[in-house]
mmCIF file of C-alpha atoms in Angstrom:
data_model
loop_
_atom_site.group_PDB
_atom_site.id
_atom_site.type_symbol
_atom_site.label_atom_id
_atom_site.label_comp_id
_atom_site.label_asym_id
_atom_site.label_seq_id
_atom_site.Cartn_x
_atom_site.Cartn_y
_atom_site.Cartn_z
ATOM 1 C CA MET W 6 158.691 -24.145 18.687
ATOM 2 C CA ILE W 7 158.013 -20.568 19.799
ATOM 3 C CA GLY W 8 160.841 -18.563 21.364
ATOM 4 C CA ILE W 9 160.104 -16.042 24.116
ATOM 5 C CA SER W 10 162.170 -13.988 26.543
ATOM 6 C CA LEU W 11 160.393 -12.593 29.604
ATOM 7 C CA PRO W 12 161.374 -10.615 32.733
ATOM 8 C CA LEU W 13 160.730 -13.376 35.257
ATOM 9 C CA THR W 14 163.128 -11.704 37.712
ATOM 10 C CA GLY W 15 164.104 -8.056 38.181
ATOM 11 C CA ASP W 16 162.057 -4.850 37.986
ATOM 12 C CA PHE W 17 159.315 -6.195 35.694
ATOM 13 C CA SER W 18 158.988 -9.691 37.144
ATOM 14 C CA GLU W 19 155.427 -9.317 38.468
ATOM 15 C CA PRO W 20 153.798 -8.490 35.110
ATOM 16 C CA GLY W 21 156.369 -10.690 33.345
ATOM 17 C CA LYS W 22 155.034 -13.734 35.175
ATOM 18 C CA GLY W 23 151.504 -12.712 34.198
ATOM 19 C CA VAL W 24 152.535 -12.645 30.549
ATOM 20 C CA GLN W 25 154.088 -16.092 30.976
ATOM 21 C CA ARG W 26 150.805 -17.456 32.345
ATOM 22 C CA GLY W 27 148.918 -15.935 29.407
ATOM 23 C CA TYR W 28 151.260 -17.553 26.899
ATOM 24 C CA GLU W 29 150.990 -20.902 28.682
ATOM 25 C CA ALA W 30 147.184 -20.701 28.741
ATOM 26 C CA TRP W 31 147.111 -19.984 25.004
ATOM 27 C CA ALA W 32 149.452 -22.893 24.240
ATOM 28 C CA LYS W 33 147.308 -25.302 26.263
ATOM 29 C CA VAL W 34 144.087 -24.247 24.537
ATOM 30 C CA VAL W 35 145.721 -24.587 21.101
ATOM 31 C CA ASN W 36 147.306 -27.932 21.891
ATOM 32 C CA ASP W 37 144.068 -29.316 23.343
ATOM 33 C CA LYS W 38 142.531 -28.600 19.929
ATOM 34 C CA GLY W 39 145.288 -30.350 17.990
ATOM 35 C CA GLY W 40 147.975 -27.667 17.794
ATOM 36 C CA LEU W 41 148.943 -25.292 14.985
ATOM 37 C CA LEU W 42 148.953 -26.750 11.471
ATOM 38 C CA GLY W 43 148.600 -30.149 13.107
ATOM 39 C CA ARG W 44 151.712 -29.738 15.269
ATOM 40 C CA GLN W 45 151.805 -29.331 19.049
ATOM 41 C CA VAL W 46 152.987 -25.906 20.206
ATOM 42 C CA GLU W 47 156.110 -25.852 22.364
ATOM 43 C CA LEU W 48 157.139 -22.669 24.198
ATOM 44 C CA LYS W 49 160.815 -22.030 24.949
ATOM 45 C CA ILE W 50 160.869 -19.254 27.581
ATOM 46 C CA LEU W 51 164.079 -17.596 28.792
ATOM 47 C CA ASP W 52 164.436 -15.143 31.706
ATOM 48 C CA ASP W 53 165.899 -11.819 30.564
ATOM 49 C CA GLN W 54 166.057 -10.594 34.190
ATOM 50 C CA SER W 55 164.451 -7.276 33.099
ATOM 51 C CA SER W 56 167.702 -6.429 31.275
ATOM 52 C CA ALA W 57 167.816 -4.916 27.775
ATOM 53 C CA ASP W 58 171.228 -6.491 27.135
ATOM 54 C CA ARG W 59 170.009 -9.882 28.255
ATOM 55 C CA VAL W 60 166.840 -9.752 26.134
ATOM 56 C CA VAL W 61 168.940 -9.106 23.014
ATOM 57 C CA ALA W 62 171.143 -12.109 23.795
ATOM 58 C CA ASP W 63 168.056 -14.238 24.445
ATOM 59 C CA TYR W 64 166.435 -13.536 21.076
ATOM 60 C CA GLU W 65 169.775 -13.948 19.293
ATOM 61 C CA GLN W 66 169.986 -17.394 20.877
ATOM 62 C CA LEU W 67 166.358 -18.336 20.242
ATOM 63 C CA ILE W 68 166.373 -17.347 16.583
ATOM 64 C CA GLY W 69 169.984 -17.898 15.551
ATOM 65 C CA ARG W 70 171.024 -20.925 17.610
ATOM 66 C CA ASP W 71 167.815 -22.646 18.720
ATOM 67 C CA ASN W 72 166.190 -22.029 15.319
ATOM 68 C CA VAL W 73 162.696 -21.483 16.748
ATOM 69 C CA ASP W 74 159.874 -21.316 14.195
ATOM 70 C CA LEU W 75 158.218 -18.205 15.662
ATOM 71 C CA VAL W 76 158.840 -15.600 18.368
ATOM 72 C CA PHE W 77 156.539 -13.768 20.773
ATOM 73 C CA GLY W 78 157.539 -10.470 22.401
ATOM 74 C CA PRO W 79 158.488 -9.790 26.060
ATOM 75 C CA PHE W 80 156.986 -7.406 28.625
ATOM 76 C CA SER W 81 157.893 -3.692 28.816
ATOM 77 C CA THR W 82 158.778 -1.153 26.162
ATOM 78 C CA ARG W 83 162.356 -1.168 27.519
ATOM 79 C CA LEU W 84 162.679 -4.793 26.415
ATOM 80 C CA VAL W 85 160.472 -4.687 23.326
ATOM 81 C CA VAL W 86 162.554 -2.118 21.403
ATOM 82 C CA PRO W 87 165.916 -3.947 21.575
ATOM 83 C CA SER W 88 164.384 -7.387 21.022
ATOM 84 C CA ALA W 89 162.285 -6.128 18.110
ATOM 85 C CA ARG W 90 165.515 -5.020 16.423
ATOM 86 C CA VAL W 91 166.829 -8.582 16.676
ATOM 87 C CA ALA W 92 163.605 -10.014 15.253
ATOM 88 C CA GLU W 93 163.701 -7.482 12.404
ATOM 89 C CA GLU W 94 167.312 -8.358 11.545
ATOM 90 C CA TYR W 95 166.303 -11.998 11.186
ATOM 91 C CA GLY W 96 163.147 -11.123 9.229
ATOM 92 C CA MET W 97 160.867 -12.598 11.910
ATOM 93 C CA LEU W 98 157.240 -11.667 12.542
ATOM 94 C CA TYR W 99 157.215 -9.907 15.914
ATOM 95 C CA VAL W 100 153.915 -9.656 17.798
ATOM 96 C CA GLU W 101 154.266 -8.245 21.317
ATOM 97 C CA PRO W 102 151.908 -7.933 24.301
ATOM 98 C CA ALA W 103 153.284 -5.057 26.343
ATOM 99 C CA GLY W 104 155.156 -2.407 24.415
ATOM 100 C CA ALA W 105 152.778 0.496 23.913
ATOM 101 C CA ALA W 106 155.037 3.554 24.220
ATOM 102 C CA PRO W 107 155.077 5.965 21.263
ATOM 103 C CA GLU W 108 158.795 5.389 20.631
ATOM 104 C CA ILE W 109 158.185 1.766 19.621
ATOM 105 C CA PHE W 110 156.243 2.856 16.570
ATOM 106 C CA GLU W 111 158.800 5.490 15.594
ATOM 107 C CA GLN W 112 161.674 3.009 15.051
ATOM 108 C CA GLY W 113 160.693 2.042 11.521
ATOM 109 C CA PHE W 114 159.951 -1.571 12.418
ATOM 110 C CA LYS W 115 158.203 -3.364 9.562
ATOM 111 C CA ASN W 116 157.469 -6.686 11.283
ATOM 112 C CA LEU W 117 156.049 -5.450 14.621
ATOM 113 C CA PHE W 118 152.427 -5.600 15.819
ATOM 114 C CA TYR W 119 151.176 -4.585 19.274
ATOM 115 C CA ALA W 120 148.548 -7.063 20.523
ATOM 116 C CA ALA W 121 146.274 -4.730 22.498
ATOM 117 C CA PRO W 122 143.566 -2.158 21.687
ATOM 118 C CA ALA W 123 145.531 1.120 21.964
ATOM 119 C CA VAL W 124 148.991 2.681 22.311
ATOM 120 C CA ALA W 125 150.107 4.189 25.634
ATOM 121 C CA ASN W 126 149.424 7.870 25.036
ATOM 122 C CA ASP W 127 145.809 7.058 24.120
ATOM 123 C CA HIS W 128 145.089 4.858 27.147
ATOM 124 C CA TYR W 129 143.354 7.621 29.099
ATOM 125 C CA ASN W 130 141.386 9.230 26.250
ATOM 126 C CA TYR W 131 137.975 8.384 27.723
ATOM 127 C CA LEU W 132 139.001 9.704 31.150
ATOM 128 C CA ALA W 133 140.274 12.972 29.654
ATOM 129 C CA GLU W 134 136.978 13.414 27.817
ATOM 130 C CA TYR W 135 135.026 12.758 31.027
ATOM 131 C CA ILE W 136 137.070 15.203 33.128
ATOM 132 C CA LEU W 137 136.945 18.017 30.582
ATOM 133 C CA ALA W 138 133.182 17.575 30.134
ATOM 134 C CA LEU W 139 132.537 18.171 33.849
ATOM 135 C CA PRO W 140 131.034 21.540 34.813
ATOM 136 C CA ALA W 141 133.788 24.084 35.494
ATOM 137 C CA ASP W 142 133.055 24.239 39.213
ATOM 138 C CA GLN W 143 133.377 20.435 39.578
ATOM 139 C CA ARG W 144 136.324 19.803 37.281
ATOM 140 C CA PRO W 145 139.778 19.221 38.851
ATOM 141 C CA GLN W 146 141.792 22.441 38.643
ATOM 142 C CA THR W 147 145.224 20.998 39.452
ATOM 143 C CA ALA W 148 146.978 17.689 38.840
ATOM 144 C CA ALA W 149 150.113 15.931 40.141
ATOM 145 C CA TYR W 150 151.985 13.415 38.010
ATOM 146 C CA ALA W 151 154.564 10.821 39.077
ATOM 147 C CA ALA W 152 155.924 8.498 36.401
ATOM 148 C CA MET W 153 158.502 5.738 36.273
ATOM 149 C CA ASP W 154 161.373 6.491 33.900
ATOM 150 C CA ASP W 155 159.914 4.000 31.438
ATOM 151 C CA PRO W 156 158.494 4.826 28.003
ATOM 152 C CA PHE W 157 155.196 3.005 28.563
ATOM 153 C CA ALA W 158 154.589 4.361 32.060
ATOM 154 C CA GLN W 159 155.424 7.916 31.005
ATOM 155 C CA GLY W 160 153.389 7.511 27.821
ATOM 156 C CA THR W 161 150.211 6.720 29.729
ATOM 157 C CA ALA W 162 150.636 9.520 32.288
ATOM 158 C CA TYR W 163 151.822 12.171 29.849
ATOM 159 C CA GLY W 164 149.201 11.296 27.248
ATOM 160 C CA LEU W 165 146.597 12.271 29.850
ATOM 161 C CA LYS W 166 148.686 15.239 31.040
ATOM 162 C CA ALA W 167 148.811 16.735 27.538
ATOM 163 C CA LYS W 168 145.063 16.470 27.079
ATOM 164 C CA LEU W 169 144.235 17.901 30.515
ATOM 165 C CA GLU W 170 146.699 20.795 30.192
ATOM 166 C CA ALA W 171 145.146 21.672 26.839
ATOM 167 C CA GLY W 172 141.789 21.712 28.628
ATOM 168 C CA GLY W 173 143.020 24.031 31.386
ATOM 169 C CA VAL W 174 143.934 21.611 34.184
ATOM 170 C CA ARG W 175 147.143 22.974 35.702
ATOM 171 C CA THR W 176 150.121 20.693 36.470
ATOM 172 C CA VAL W 177 151.531 21.362 39.957
ATOM 173 C CA VAL W 178 153.841 18.330 40.365
ATOM 174 C CA ASP W 179 155.686 16.404 37.654
ATOM 175 C CA GLU W 180 158.098 13.789 39.029
ATOM 176 C CA VAL W 181 160.004 11.078 37.155
ATOM 177 C CA TYR W 182 161.727 8.306 39.134
ATOM 178 C CA PRO W 183 164.049 5.379 38.253
ATOM 179 C CA PRO W 184 162.493 1.916 37.740
ATOM 180 C CA ASN W 185 164.186 0.509 40.846
ATOM 181 C CA THR W 186 162.764 3.184 43.188
ATOM 182 C CA THR W 187 161.298 1.752 46.398
ATOM 183 C CA ASP W 188 161.168 4.814 48.699
ATOM 184 C CA PHE W 189 158.413 7.194 47.584
ATOM 185 C CA ASN W 190 158.293 9.364 50.699
ATOM 186 C CA SER W 191 159.790 12.490 49.092
ATOM 187 C CA ILE W 192 157.624 12.236 45.953
ATOM 188 C CA ALA W 193 154.529 11.607 48.071
ATOM 189 C CA ALA W 194 155.404 14.629 50.235
ATOM 190 C CA LYS W 195 155.597 16.893 47.153
ATOM 191 C CA ILE W 196 152.243 15.635 45.904
ATOM 192 C CA ALA W 197 150.581 15.957 49.312
ATOM 193 C CA SER W 198 151.918 19.470 49.911
ATOM 194 C CA SER W 199 150.689 20.570 46.474
ATOM 195 C CA ARG W 200 147.143 19.580 47.474
ATOM 196 C CA ALA W 201 146.529 18.698 43.823
ATOM 197 C CA ASP W 202 142.920 17.873 43.006
ATOM 198 C CA MET W 203 144.029 14.724 41.205
ATOM 199 C CA VAL W 204 147.038 12.413 41.117
ATOM 200 C CA VAL W 205 148.157 10.367 38.113
ATOM 201 C CA GLY W 206 150.753 7.620 38.391
ATOM 202 C CA GLY W 207 152.604 6.411 35.316
ATOM 203 C CA THR W 208 153.309 3.132 37.034
ATOM 204 C CA GLN W 209 153.971 -0.568 36.655
ATOM 205 C CA TYR W 210 153.104 -2.573 39.785
ATOM 206 C CA GLN W 211 155.255 -2.341 42.914
ATOM 207 C CA ASP W 212 156.005 1.340 42.386
ATOM 208 C CA ALA W 213 152.273 2.132 42.327
ATOM 209 C CA VAL W 214 151.703 0.161 45.528
ATOM 210 C CA ASN W 215 154.572 1.950 47.309
ATOM 211 C CA LEU W 216 153.484 5.387 46.088
ATOM 212 C CA ILE W 217 149.856 4.882 47.127
ATOM 213 C CA VAL W 218 150.852 3.641 50.582
ATOM 214 C CA ALA W 219 153.097 6.698 51.025
ATOM 215 C CA LEU W 220 150.273 9.036 49.960
ATOM 216 C CA GLN W 221 147.832 7.348 52.325
ATOM 217 C CA GLN W 222 150.247 7.734 55.233
ATOM 218 C CA LEU W 223 150.304 11.493 54.589
ATOM 219 C CA ASN W 224 146.487 11.578 54.506
ATOM 220 C CA TYR W 225 146.524 13.154 51.040
ATOM 221 C CA GLN W 226 142.981 12.897 49.693
ATOM 222 C CA PRO W 227 142.662 13.675 45.965
ATOM 223 C CA LYS W 228 139.341 13.943 44.172
ATOM 224 C CA LEU W 229 140.648 11.579 41.521
ATOM 225 C CA ALA W 230 143.486 9.011 41.508
ATOM 226 C CA ALA W 231 144.591 7.071 38.429
ATOM 227 C CA PHE W 232 147.442 4.577 38.068
ATOM 228 C CA SER W 233 148.436 2.636 34.978
ATOM 229 C CA THR W 234 148.779 -1.170 35.047
ATOM 230 C CA ALA W 235 148.879 -1.805 38.809
ATOM 231 C CA PRO W 236 145.132 -1.776 39.649
ATOM 232 C CA THR W 237 144.555 -4.483 37.030
ATOM 233 C CA ASN W 238 146.836 -6.861 38.946
ATOM 234 C CA PRO W 239 144.922 -9.349 41.143
ATOM 235 C CA GLU W 240 147.397 -8.749 44.006
ATOM 236 C CA PHE W 241 146.803 -4.988 44.038
ATOM 237 C CA SER W 242 143.949 -4.794 46.550
ATOM 238 C CA LYS W 243 145.765 -7.123 48.955
ATOM 239 C CA ALA W 244 148.916 -5.002 48.708
ATOM 240 C CA ILE W 245 147.313 -1.688 49.671
ATOM 241 C CA GLY W 246 144.591 -3.028 51.944
ATOM 242 C CA ALA W 247 140.903 -2.178 51.841
ATOM 243 C CA LYS W 248 141.526 1.315 50.444
ATOM 244 C CA THR W 249 141.065 0.773 46.722
ATOM 245 C CA GLU W 250 137.663 2.432 46.388
ATOM 246 C CA GLY W 251 137.584 4.947 43.561
ATOM 247 C CA ILE W 252 141.064 4.209 42.150
ATOM 248 C CA LEU W 253 141.060 4.356 38.341
ATOM 249 C CA ALA W 254 143.153 2.641 35.670
ATOM 250 C CA PRO W 255 143.035 2.231 31.909
ATOM 251 C CA THR W 256 142.547 -1.302 30.657
ATOM 252 C CA GLY W 257 142.378 -3.000 27.318
ATOM 253 C CA TYR W 258 140.666 -6.027 28.801
ATOM 254 C CA THR W 259 137.799 -7.200 30.981
ATOM 255 C CA GLU W 260 137.205 -10.833 31.859
ATOM 256 C CA LYS W 261 133.474 -10.124 31.453
ATOM 257 C CA ALA W 262 133.781 -9.375 27.722
ATOM 258 C CA THR W 263 131.466 -11.595 25.694
ATOM 259 C CA TYR W 264 133.737 -12.177 22.702
ATOM 260 C CA PRO W 265 133.487 -15.952 22.082
ATOM 261 C CA SER W 266 137.213 -16.568 22.435
ATOM 262 C CA ASN W 267 137.271 -14.600 25.700
ATOM 263 C CA VAL W 268 134.593 -16.781 27.273
ATOM 264 C CA GLU W 269 136.736 -19.790 26.340
ATOM 265 C CA PHE W 270 139.910 -18.076 27.584
ATOM 266 C CA VAL W 271 138.488 -17.163 30.994
ATOM 267 C CA GLN W 272 137.186 -20.692 31.564
ATOM 268 C CA ALA W 273 140.431 -22.332 30.435
ATOM 269 C CA TYR W 274 142.699 -19.924 32.309
ATOM 270 C CA THR W 275 140.711 -20.211 35.544
ATOM 271 C CA ALA W 276 140.794 -24.002 35.333
ATOM 272 C CA GLN W 277 144.558 -23.951 34.739
ATOM 273 C CA PHE W 278 145.624 -21.328 37.302
ATOM 274 C CA GLY W 279 142.783 -21.147 39.829
ATOM 275 C CA ASN W 280 141.746 -17.520 39.289
ATOM 276 C CA PRO W 281 140.519 -15.378 36.369
ATOM 277 C CA PRO W 282 143.053 -13.714 34.047
ATOM 278 C CA GLY W 283 144.084 -10.073 34.198
ATOM 279 C CA GLU W 284 145.169 -7.676 31.466
ATOM 280 C CA ASP W 285 148.781 -8.879 31.217
ATOM 281 C CA GLU W 286 147.602 -12.452 30.788
ATOM 282 C CA ALA W 287 144.992 -11.390 28.238
ATOM 283 C CA ASN W 288 147.462 -9.424 26.119
ATOM 284 C CA ALA W 289 149.799 -12.422 26.060
ATOM 285 C CA TYR W 290 146.938 -14.702 25.043
ATOM 286 C CA THR W 291 146.008 -12.162 22.356
ATOM 287 C CA THR W 292 149.572 -12.299 21.035
ATOM 288 C CA GLY W 293 149.151 -16.026 20.551
ATOM 289 C CA GLN W 294 145.785 -15.541 18.832
ATOM 290 C CA VAL W 295 147.214 -12.971 16.420
ATOM 291 C CA VAL W 296 150.168 -15.145 15.415
ATOM 292 C CA ALA W 297 147.991 -18.261 15.173
ATOM 293 C CA ALA W 298 145.490 -16.491 12.893
ATOM 294 C CA ALA W 299 148.285 -15.568 10.498
ATOM 295 C CA VAL W 300 149.833 -19.049 10.625
ATOM 296 C CA GLU W 301 146.526 -20.772 9.909
ATOM 297 C CA ALA W 302 145.682 -18.332 7.103
ATOM 298 C CA VAL W 303 149.065 -18.533 5.378
ATOM 299 C CA GLY W 304 149.675 -22.214 6.104
ATOM 300 C CA CYS W 305 153.264 -22.005 7.339
ATOM 301 C CA ALA W 306 155.262 -21.371 10.510
ATOM 302 C CA GLU W 307 159.031 -21.424 10.054
ATOM 303 C CA GLN W 308 161.949 -19.080 9.543
ATOM 304 C CA GLY W 309 162.597 -17.714 6.061
ATOM 305 C CA ASP W 310 160.114 -16.586 3.423
ATOM 306 C CA CYS W 311 157.167 -17.701 5.543
ATOM 307 C CA GLN W 312 157.750 -14.856 8.018
ATOM 308 C CA GLN W 313 157.130 -12.148 5.413
ATOM 309 C CA LYS W 314 153.930 -13.920 4.350
ATOM 310 C CA LEU W 315 152.741 -13.819 7.962
ATOM 311 C CA VAL W 316 153.583 -10.109 8.225
ATOM 312 C CA ASP W 317 151.826 -9.293 4.953
ATOM 313 C CA TRP W 318 148.699 -11.172 6.007
ATOM 314 C CA LEU W 319 148.442 -9.291 9.307
ATOM 315 C CA ARG W 320 148.945 -5.947 7.544
ATOM 316 C CA GLY W 321 145.770 -6.522 5.543
ATOM 317 C CA ASN W 322 143.465 -8.344 7.943
ATOM 318 C CA THR W 323 141.522 -7.996 11.188
ATOM 319 C CA VAL W 324 141.927 -10.647 13.894
ATOM 320 C CA GLU W 325 139.200 -11.535 16.395
ATOM 321 C CA THR W 326 140.726 -11.765 19.885
ATOM 322 C CA VAL W 327 139.870 -11.800 23.593
ATOM 323 C CA VAL W 328 140.266 -7.992 23.617
ATOM 324 C CA GLY W 329 138.060 -7.563 20.560
ATOM 325 C CA PRO W 330 138.815 -7.212 16.849
ATOM 326 C CA LEU W 331 142.339 -5.921 16.152
ATOM 327 C CA SER W 332 143.802 -4.281 13.067
ATOM 328 C CA TRP W 333 147.001 -2.258 12.705
ATOM 329 C CA ASP W 334 148.515 0.669 10.851
ATOM 330 C CA ALA W 335 151.781 0.394 8.908
ATOM 331 C CA GLN W 336 153.856 0.949 12.083
ATOM 332 C CA GLY W 337 152.070 -1.755 14.071
ATOM 333 C CA ARG W 338 149.809 0.522 16.112
ATOM 334 C CA PRO W 339 146.433 -1.013 16.995
ATOM 335 C CA GLN W 340 143.456 1.062 15.907
ATOM 336 C CA GLY W 341 141.360 1.065 19.098
ATOM 337 C CA ALA W 342 140.933 2.672 22.525
ATOM 338 C CA HIS W 343 141.301 1.544 26.139
ATOM 339 C CA MET W 344 138.445 1.370 28.597
ATOM 340 C CA ILE W 345 138.636 2.995 32.036
ATOM 341 C CA GLN W 346 138.029 0.864 35.090
ATOM 342 C CA GLN W 347 137.550 1.803 38.726
ATOM 343 C CA TYR W 348 137.178 0.101 42.069
ATOM 344 C CA VAL W 349 133.453 0.405 42.824
ATOM 345 C CA ASN W 350 132.079 -1.267 45.966
ATOM 346 C CA GLY W 351 135.353 -3.135 46.334
ATOM 347 C CA GLU W 352 135.313 -4.602 42.830
ATOM 348 C CA ILE W 353 137.137 -3.306 39.769
ATOM 349 C CA GLN W 354 134.597 -2.475 37.067
ATOM 350 C CA ILE W 355 134.477 -0.727 33.686
ATOM 351 C CA VAL W 356 133.125 2.835 34.101
ATOM 352 C CA LEU W 357 134.029 4.414 30.723
ATOM 353 C CA PRO W 358 132.999 4.615 27.928
ATOM 354 C CA GLY W 359 129.279 4.675 28.528
ATOM 355 C CA ASP W 360 128.371 1.950 26.050
ATOM 356 C CA THR W 361 130.537 -0.677 27.774
ATOM 357 C CA LYS W 362 130.350 0.436 31.419
ATOM 358 C CA GLU W 363 129.563 -2.015 34.206
ATOM 359 C CA ALA W 364 129.101 0.695 36.845
ATOM 360 C CA ASP W 365 128.822 4.485 37.112
ATOM 361 C CA ILE W 366 132.089 6.328 37.688
ATOM 362 C CA ILE W 367 132.646 7.545 41.258
ATOM 363 C CA TYR W 368 133.733 11.177 41.423
ATOM 364 C CA PRO W 369 135.033 12.616 43.619
ATOM 365 C CA LYS W 370 136.958 9.617 44.958
ATOM 366 C CA PRO W 371 136.168 8.489 48.514
ATOM 367 C CA SER W 372 138.891 8.860 51.137
ATOM 368 C CA TRP W 373 141.507 6.130 51.225
#
């Protein structure tokens, strides 16, 4: 049995449900092939309601009372840090799909692994390189940043901010807002009045939708617009209407990737849920692949000494996944980079880096 706590209600419920679908898709594929070590996989999923206190109680219950064999991590850095502490106290391997903020890897965790290609402050590296390589007369001169008060969301936005400021792009707006913010009129007004050449949102899902709608209503037209997480969600284009063209986002995943397990994943997920997977689903599926690789290699999956064997195996090996080959440093940071995707002709496509692009980047962005 695998114990999991997810934000199925509350601020992070939209991506939390995506992670749940990814875990369920992985379990079905594994079970259809005979399970792990000859045993069928059973997922026990609790709803932490997007609460750090609740997620701690959930993992205490799953590990201490329910005696699950393995645990998978939740969604959001806010929930990963406290739950990782619980897993560490019990000596459990802790692979997580959605905690990429720098602070996660500064806690001294010895059992944690992030199941994605790159940490948050490196998500926009390819975009920073592209912007700073533009001729001086074409490059954005000013930038506006709005970030949720969330370590991951701020990590993505401020990772790009640091690189652009070092390259001479001036910050004219820098706003941080609480996770439960729904009214973005005042933030949008500051950004619009600044007339910044580009806008960067350190966002999850609903906050990005609300911010973009507010900016559109003010007829603010940046040359470049980038938002973390939200554009990868299949509901995004419906939520903001037919005005997605040119919007950018970092992504660690594309359903078109030709890794053998990804071809299998996309087919299985689409058959199970009726549409292709997104990044949240893929990172959850990757979490399952990483844990399963260790379990199969070591030959055990239970609490106790087995957990350290699983950790030690992952420290020294590379795992082939739907997001590509993954390996980690001693703090659990993956050693890769995120791609940059953009809505091009109404479809979200990889535009950076050049060797994996599906379309040419659009710059400046069309009006929305």
